[in-house]
């Protein structure tokens, strides 16, 4: 009798544990979906910020193909966004009484890993992404969203995680979608900076793939709020103190002038409000992304976050094109089709379609 009761209690405990794990997993999926939507808002607002105030004057005054307009101004936009995002992150960290934890985590081994991942996925990827947006428009978004496919390959190389035929198929589908985007961008109607923009979007995807693989593991040991605070601080400081000076000197421009632009951008009321919104959206997006990666796994978290391949062009078109009234933000039909194809590839990487039709019991048995 005691044995049967013990077995019954054990089965009940196992069932409750499975239910809790399933609920936690589903919550992770919801957090990843929220990350995608917030990233779409970040893309829309950081694009809008470069259309008002001093930004409009700068882009009108400088040649569109000039080094200043191509590299320096978008890097400043990325830096301003990340600095304001770091301010938001630090504000919420202080509000939660975790500033002391922030200092301790920075000196820890997981904190150092987050700093390294943040530098790759922060100043390098963020600057590349914003420059890509300035050159290729929202066509750069689906290319940058290839990071789950790149992350899956890197996970195989770094962690010896197996690549099943389904995952390989998903990667191939993503590559096909990228080729479709490239064919649209490299047509006769493409701007002169389209090739550069798509190339930098691919660089951003590579950097975010590395960040997702490396940073995702570290965040299992660090509070997501602390991790994202470190990430945004590294990104903001790295952009303005390392990437911007390097690009300025490489372009042969006076360094002092770049920081004059930074000061003007931070004090321009008509545009900084958009960067404040984009900074908040970026903070919330990356916090949700880090949190989701630790809740439902890096591959699935990156894949669901990658749905911004569709939401970012859509939100940008709505906010910048329809609400603010700027032309040129409607994507060609092939780009929308490619975005959906890319989404299918991302889902194949993360989820077995057969699992969607299995009963719960069958799914548990196959787990």
Coordinates of N, CA and C in Angstrom, one line a residue, residues 12 16 22 59 71 78 97 101 103 112 117 139 155 162 172 185 188 220 223 225 244 246 263 294 316 323:
X12 N 2.4 11.9 -9.7 CA 1.7 13.2 -9.5 C 2.8 14.4 -9.6
X16 N 3.1 17.3 -12.3 CA 3.1 18.7 -12.0 C 4.3 19.4 -12.5
X22 N 6.0 23.1 -19.0 CA 5.3 23.5 -20.2 C 4.8 24.9 -20.2
X59 N 21.3 65.2 -43.8 CA 21.2 64.4 -45.0 C 20.9 65.1 -46.3
X71 N 28.4 56.4 -43.5 CA 29.0 55.7 -42.3 C 28.8 56.5 -41.0
X78 N 23.0 55.1 -34.4 CA 23.0 53.9 -33.6 C 23.5 54.2 -32.2
X97 N 16.0 48.0 -7.7 CA 17.0 47.9 -6.6 C 18.1 46.9 -6.9
X101 N 23.8 44.7 -7.8 CA 24.0 43.4 -8.6 C 24.7 43.7 -9.9
X103 N 27.0 45.9 -10.6 CA 28.4 46.0 -10.4 C 29.1 44.7 -10.1
X112 N 31.5 38.8 -17.8 CA 32.5 39.0 -18.8 C 32.1 38.4 -20.1
X117 N 29.9 39.1 -25.6 CA 28.9 38.9 -26.6 C 28.2 40.2 -26.9
X139 N 14.6 46.7 -46.8 CA 15.1 45.4 -47.5 C 16.2 44.8 -46.7
X155 N 26.0 27.1 -33.4 CA 25.8 26.2 -32.2 C 26.3 24.8 -32.6
X162 N 23.7 18.9 -32.8 CA 23.5 18.3 -34.1 C 22.6 19.2 -34.9
X172 N 18.4 26.3 -45.4 CA 18.4 26.4 -46.9 C 17.3 27.4 -47.3
X185 N 16.7 43.8 -54.3 CA 17.6 44.9 -54.0 C 18.6 45.2 -55.1
X188 N 17.5 46.9 -61.3 CA 17.9 48.2 -61.9 C 17.4 49.4 -61.1
X220 N 21.7 32.4 -18.5 CA 21.1 31.4 -17.6 C 21.6 31.6 -16.2
X223 N 20.6 37.5 -14.0 CA 19.3 38.1 -14.2 C 19.2 38.8 -15.5
X225 N 17.5 41.3 -16.5 CA 17.6 42.7 -16.4 C 19.0 43.2 -16.3
X244 N 32.6 54.8 -33.6 CA 32.5 56.2 -34.2 C 33.9 56.8 -34.5
X246 N 36.8 55.2 -34.8 CA 37.5 54.4 -35.9 C 36.9 54.7 -37.3
X263 N 26.4 65.7 -30.0 CA 25.8 66.7 -29.0 C 24.5 67.3 -29.6
X294 N 16.7 32.1 -22.5 CA 16.9 31.2 -21.3 C 15.7 30.5 -20.9
X316 N 7.4 49.7 -39.9 CA 8.1 50.9 -40.4 C 7.2 51.5 -41.5
X323 N 1.7 57.0 -41.1 CA 1.4 57.9 -40.0 C 2.2 59.2 -40.3

